[in-house]
């Protein structure tokens, strides 16, 4: 029994899996007038070929050869059997995890950054803008743009920019320009700085700046790039689950009982889970669990509504489980999970009863991450620790029930650039947050008159 | 032509290569009385089974199954073809690199940390002590001890401890206790703090503390672990070169022209190079190049002498190229290359004319690293940038000469925990250091009466 399973480059999946073919989208994206967004309006932000992927109904979409050649730098990624963790837990369950931490930026994010940069360049784009919170996505897009040959501009939430100066350095090493947001470079940024020169910034503000910076280029050669939520992003991530299936087949592991991924915007979860969701839709018995922070309970507490993708109301309005676009989640260390909404495809699958979301508290996540580090050897990102926590829960459940379950989770990234949470944990300064019920009510109140998405 | 070559676990080399069999050691390690060190004296610091490996004359030494099972967590490591770099340089040379950055601690160091922890435990040891400068070695030993089940105590040079608080956090995540050195926990530390409460510490002081902490445990259950220099450490690293050979064979690349590795204590260099040195000793034409910083020119400027392994004169006296144990190298960012000596086996091979050492300035290294990041996608450690710089030099030479050379270098680790040097580079604040001739003369003067090693 191998500890990990690798694939050669010639065994990589050559097509992405598109969930649209099995779960027909029922609710279009809306524009600012609350009517279905026009291609013209969306085309100002995104290159048309990527928008085309987002609405494609084809089940399988070819991965371009040029994209594969860059993915080969770290893909196929290894699939590990968590023998150390199993032993420590004394569980009869088999635990597998897909190791996305081996990409040069350290997470799953480059799986979509590379094709987004490729298609953008193919469409004539010369420069991409984006926002980043903790820095994972900005780093991944900087990496992709360096290898594809595009300029890259990253608006990074100021409080993170100041706390993590070396995230900026990573992006610079790849040639990207990273500025703290709010910046003086956009009207949105200048307005906010005029009102509050010390604004710490937010993901919402950074998105507004990145979109404004893209739209402002009248030549059309600058576009905006988003690292999660949208269907084409989730599509690109399905290479994770497709590889995992091949790897498990290789070692004769045919039946999966539980599939787990943490979910902020939904992309790493969907990347692993959608190929299994395909099986579930076709009759397979699998528990598919997206995991979120207890303090930002998009999937477990929020309604399925139409809401803005960003705080500043410049992004499209999408059908999703949302806590309200003005909701500001508590400052947990899993910055990538502090998003008010959830990918429309994941939201629709929840509404259809296909997924079993769970919420976990911060302390349990860090405890799980430390158990994982000491048994499997890898220090995971704070986001990833949510998937580890639920994998441990499921393995313990299997022990109680005396069942030989097979569990698979997505180890979406390492935590080497985000060790502050671990440091506070060891100092006894890390704590849980209450469910911010009142704040969520207030935020949801602002969208109560929006149209309602069809739910099934 | 693949971008990278992977091996399955069942293709991993199952024996280490021991250079002693092909390059007979001529000069024993000495004790404090300048006479050959006794096993009793050495045995207070190191477990006897590891000392046995250091003096073994067997060409091949079996890797224990239990060690392999932990190495499988990231090994065999990938071998990459640097197609992006080749294209950017317009060179006819083929450039390959072995990617040791995929280990959970991010470098080649766990290749020896794991077997050292394993053999120590087998010998009845319960606790390992060590020193660390920049933090790579301390992190790797913490990782290995977590997985093997040993306590681990790391004395970290205070100035690095303060500048890089998250290195300590990494070690804590793996359950190790990391304290700044000089500490109040040893006599050596207390003496230094009494004289200078603000001492920034040094690798020499930290070694003294780690050895004292090991020897002080009269039960014999605490031993000292060293991350480079000693023959058994280099032995464990040869898995790098042995894997590389298998990988290159797999793609039909039979002849290597140039093999390159950066060298501080010598272990990552030796790990890649010794299997090729075996071929060279047996008649193959290969240029084998260890690379060092211009400001700490152990191999290119220092004599082959007997010298202490540490500043505080508690470690054994070894035959090596040395700048003198009191020499303090300029504060370059490649902390792992700031060592006054060089592994005895590497030193002997230099004295025998088998290696062609080169020295490179700091700025050239960072420029090379940035070229590498933007063409190959990986941000290398400051130490590794020295190997990249010489690989680029060799590829450019091949271009000038119009030769289709094959170049292989060791990409010994990523730089994600050591981005400060990059940051200063981008701010225009990084500079080169003069060759510290006078300091070196002073340091060498202190060992002028030591016995001289036989040179060939």
mmCIF file with all atom_site columns, N, CA and C in Angstrom, chain A residues 198-222:
data_model
loop_
_atom_site.group_PDB
_atom_site.id
_atom_site.type_symbol
_atom_site.label_atom_id
_atom_site.label_alt_id
_atom_site.label_comp_id
_atom_site.label_asym_id
_atom_site.label_entity_id
_atom_site.label_seq_id
_atom_site.pdbx_PDB_ins_code
_atom_site.Cartn_x
_atom_site.Cartn_y
_atom_site.Cartn_z
_atom_site.occupancy
_atom_site.B_iso_or_equiv
_atom_site.pdbx_formal_charge
_atom_site.auth_seq_id
_atom_site.auth_comp_id
_atom_site.auth_asym_id
_atom_site.auth_atom_id
_atom_site.pdbx_PDB_model_num
ATOM 1  N N  . UNK A 1 198 ? -7.151  56.467 7.244   1.00 0.00 ? 198 UNK A N  1
ATOM 2  C CA . UNK A 1 198 ? -6.570  55.283 7.881   1.00 0.00 ? 198 UNK A CA 1
ATOM 3  C C  . UNK A 1 198 ? -7.371  54.013 7.617   1.00 0.00 ? 198 UNK A C  1
ATOM 4  N N  . UNK A 1 199 ? -8.232  54.032 6.617   1.00 0.00 ? 199 UNK A N  1
ATOM 5  C CA . UNK A 1 199 ? -9.056  52.841 6.340   1.00 0.00 ? 199 UNK A CA 1
ATOM 6  C C  . UNK A 1 199 ? -8.204  51.577 6.233   1.00 0.00 ? 199 UNK A C  1
ATOM 7  N N  . UNK A 1 200 ? -8.583  50.515 6.970   1.00 0.00 ? 200 UNK A N  1
ATOM 8  C CA . UNK A 1 200 ? -7.824  49.261 6.872   1.00 0.00 ? 200 UNK A CA 1
ATOM 9  C C  . UNK A 1 200 ? -8.125  48.492 5.582   1.00 0.00 ? 200 UNK A C  1
ATOM 10 N N  . UNK A 1 201 ? -9.137  48.966 4.833   1.00 0.00 ? 201 UNK A N  1
ATOM 11 C CA . UNK A 1 201 ? -9.517  48.266 3.612   1.00 0.00 ? 201 UNK A CA 1
ATOM 12 C C  . UNK A 1 201 ? -10.362 47.039 3.891   1.00 0.00 ? 201 UNK A C  1
ATOM 13 N N  . UNK A 1 202 ? -10.882 46.465 2.806   1.00 0.00 ? 202 UNK A N  1
ATOM 14 C CA . UNK A 1 202 ? -11.682 45.234 2.910   1.00 0.00 ? 202 UNK A CA 1
ATOM 15 C C  . UNK A 1 202 ? -11.662 44.576 1.546   1.00 0.00 ? 202 UNK A C  1
ATOM 16 N N  . UNK A 1 203 ? -12.059 43.323 1.496   1.00 0.00 ? 203 UNK A N  1
ATOM 17 C CA . UNK A 1 203 ? -12.098 42.617 0.221   1.00 0.00 ? 203 UNK A CA 1
ATOM 18 C C  . UNK A 1 203 ? -13.055 43.341 -0.737  1.00 0.00 ? 203 UNK A C  1
ATOM 19 N N  . UNK A 1 204 ? -14.160 43.834 -0.182  1.00 0.00 ? 204 UNK A N  1
ATOM 20 C CA . UNK A 1 204 ? -15.139 44.542 -1.005  1.00 0.00 ? 204 UNK A CA 1
ATOM 21 C C  . UNK A 1 204 ? -14.539 45.760 -1.679  1.00 0.00 ? 204 UNK A C  1
ATOM 22 N N  . UNK A 1 205 ? -13.782 46.538 -0.917  1.00 0.00 ? 205 UNK A N  1
ATOM 23 C CA . UNK A 1 205 ? -13.151 47.737 -1.486  1.00 0.00 ? 205 UNK A CA 1
ATOM 24 C C  . UNK A 1 205 ? -12.118 47.332 -2.541  1.00 0.00 ? 205 UNK A C  1
ATOM 25 N N  . UNK A 1 206 ? -11.336 46.308 -2.224  1.00 0.00 ? 206 UNK A N  1
ATOM 26 C CA . UNK A 1 206 ? -10.283 45.873 -3.153  1.00 0.00 ? 206 UNK A CA 1
ATOM 27 C C  . UNK A 1 206 ? -10.879 45.377 -4.469  1.00 0.00 ? 206 UNK A C  1
ATOM 28 N N  . UNK A 1 207 ? -12.023 44.682 -4.389  1.00 0.00 ? 207 UNK A N  1
ATOM 29 C CA . UNK A 1 207 ? -12.703 44.239 -5.622  1.00 0.00 ? 207 UNK A CA 1
ATOM 30 C C  . UNK A 1 207 ? -13.131 45.452 -6.437  1.00 0.00 ? 207 UNK A C  1
ATOM 31 N N  . UNK A 1 208 ? -13.731 46.437 -5.757  1.00 0.00 ? 208 UNK A N  1
ATOM 32 C CA . UNK A 1 208 ? -14.157 47.644 -6.467  1.00 0.00 ? 208 UNK A CA 1
ATOM 33 C C  . UNK A 1 208 ? -12.976 48.279 -7.190  1.00 0.00 ? 208 UNK A C  1
ATOM 34 N N  . UNK A 1 209 ? -11.848 48.374 -6.504  1.00 0.00 ? 209 UNK A N  1
ATOM 35 C CA . UNK A 1 209 ? -10.675 49.003 -7.125  1.00 0.00 ? 209 UNK A CA 1
ATOM 36 C C  . UNK A 1 209 ? -10.172 48.207 -8.327  1.00 0.00 ? 209 UNK A C  1
ATOM 37 N N  . UNK A 1 210 ? -10.137 46.875 -8.157  1.00 0.00 ? 210 UNK A N  1
ATOM 38 C CA . UNK A 1 210 ? -9.612  46.034 -9.246  1.00 0.00 ? 210 UNK A CA 1
ATOM 39 C C  . UNK A 1 210 ? -10.527 46.102 -10.466 1.00 0.00 ? 210 UNK A C  1
ATOM 40 N N  . UNK A 1 211 ? -11.850 46.088 -10.230 1.00 0.00 ? 211 UNK A N  1
ATOM 41 C CA . UNK A 1 211 ? -12.791 46.184 -11.361 1.00 0.00 ? 211 UNK A CA 1
ATOM 42 C C  . UNK A 1 211 ? -12.681 47.558 -12.020 1.00 0.00 ? 211 UNK A C  1
ATOM 43 N N  . UNK A 1 212 ? -12.619 48.608 -11.197 1.00 0.00 ? 212 UNK A N  1
ATOM 44 C CA . UNK A 1 212 ? -12.510 49.965 -11.758 1.00 0.00 ? 212 UNK A CA 1
ATOM 45 C C  . UNK A 1 212 ? -11.241 50.096 -12.602 1.00 0.00 ? 212 UNK A C  1
ATOM 46 N N  . UNK A 1 213 ? -10.141 49.561 -12.093 1.00 0.00 ? 213 UNK A N  1
ATOM 47 C CA . UNK A 1 213 ? -8.863  49.662 -12.814 1.00 0.00 ? 213 UNK A CA 1
ATOM 48 C C  . UNK A 1 213 ? -8.928  48.913 -14.146 1.00 0.00 ? 213 UNK A C  1
ATOM 49 N N  . UNK A 1 214 ? -9.714  47.838 -14.203 1.00 0.00 ? 214 UNK A N  1
ATOM 50 C CA . UNK A 1 214 ? -9.851  47.087 -15.458 1.00 0.00 ? 214 UNK A CA 1
ATOM 51 C C  . UNK A 1 214 ? -10.726 47.857 -16.443 1.00 0.00 ? 214 UNK A C  1
ATOM 52 N N  . UNK A 1 215 ? -11.882 48.302 -15.944 1.00 0.00 ? 215 UNK A N  1
ATOM 53 C CA . UNK A 1 215 ? -12.844 48.978 -16.825 1.00 0.00 ? 215 UNK A CA 1
ATOM 54 C C  . UNK A 1 215 ? -12.289 50.298 -17.350 1.00 0.00 ? 215 UNK A C  1
ATOM 55 N N  . UNK A 1 216 ? -11.461 50.944 -16.515 1.00 0.00 ? 216 UNK A N  1
ATOM 56 C CA . UNK A 1 216 ? -10.949 52.264 -16.877 1.00 0.00 ? 216 UNK A CA 1
ATOM 57 C C  . UNK A 1 216 ? -10.064 52.231 -18.125 1.00 0.00 ? 216 UNK A C  1
ATOM 58 N N  . UNK A 1 217 ? -9.495  51.087 -18.442 1.00 0.00 ? 217 UNK A N  1
ATOM 59 C CA . UNK A 1 217 ? -8.639  51.002 -19.623 1.00 0.00 ? 217 UNK A CA 1
ATOM 60 C C  . UNK A 1 217 ? -9.517  50.866 -20.863 1.00 0.00 ? 217 UNK A C  1
ATOM 61 N N  . UNK A 1 218 ? -9.690  51.957 -21.577 1.00 0.00 ? 218 UNK A N  1
ATOM 62 C CA . UNK A 1 218 ? -10.636 51.977 -22.697 1.00 0.00 ? 218 UNK A CA 1
ATOM 63 C C  . UNK A 1 218 ? -10.173 51.146 -23.887 1.00 0.00 ? 218 UNK A C  1
ATOM 64 N N  . UNK A 1 219 ? -8.905  50.810 -23.900 1.00 0.00 ? 219 UNK A N  1
ATOM 65 C CA . UNK A 1 219 ? -8.409  49.965 -25.005 1.00 0.00 ? 219 UNK A CA 1
ATOM 66 C C  . UNK A 1 219 ? -8.977  48.550 -24.904 1.00 0.00 ? 219 UNK A C  1
ATOM 67 N N  . UNK A 1 220 ? -9.530  48.208 -23.735 1.00 0.00 ? 220 UNK A N  1
ATOM 68 C CA . UNK A 1 220 ? -10.058 46.849 -23.549 1.00 0.00 ? 220 UNK A CA 1
ATOM 69 C C  . UNK A 1 220 ? -8.967  45.816 -23.284 1.00 0.00 ? 220 UNK A C  1
ATOM 70 N N  . UNK A 1 221 ? -7.726  46.271 -23.138 1.00 0.00 ? 221 UNK A N  1
ATOM 71 C CA . UNK A 1 221 ? -6.605  45.328 -22.966 1.00 0.00 ? 221 UNK A CA 1
ATOM 72 C C  . UNK A 1 221 ? -6.370  44.968 -21.497 1.00 0.00 ? 221 UNK A C  1
ATOM 73 N N  . UNK A 1 222 ? -7.136  45.590 -20.597 1.00 0.00 ? 222 UNK A N  1
ATOM 74 C CA . UNK A 1 222 ? -7.036  45.240 -19.183 1.00 0.00 ? 222 UNK A CA 1
ATOM 75 C C  . UNK A 1 222 ? -8.336  44.581 -18.754 1.00 0.00 ? 222 UNK A C  1
#
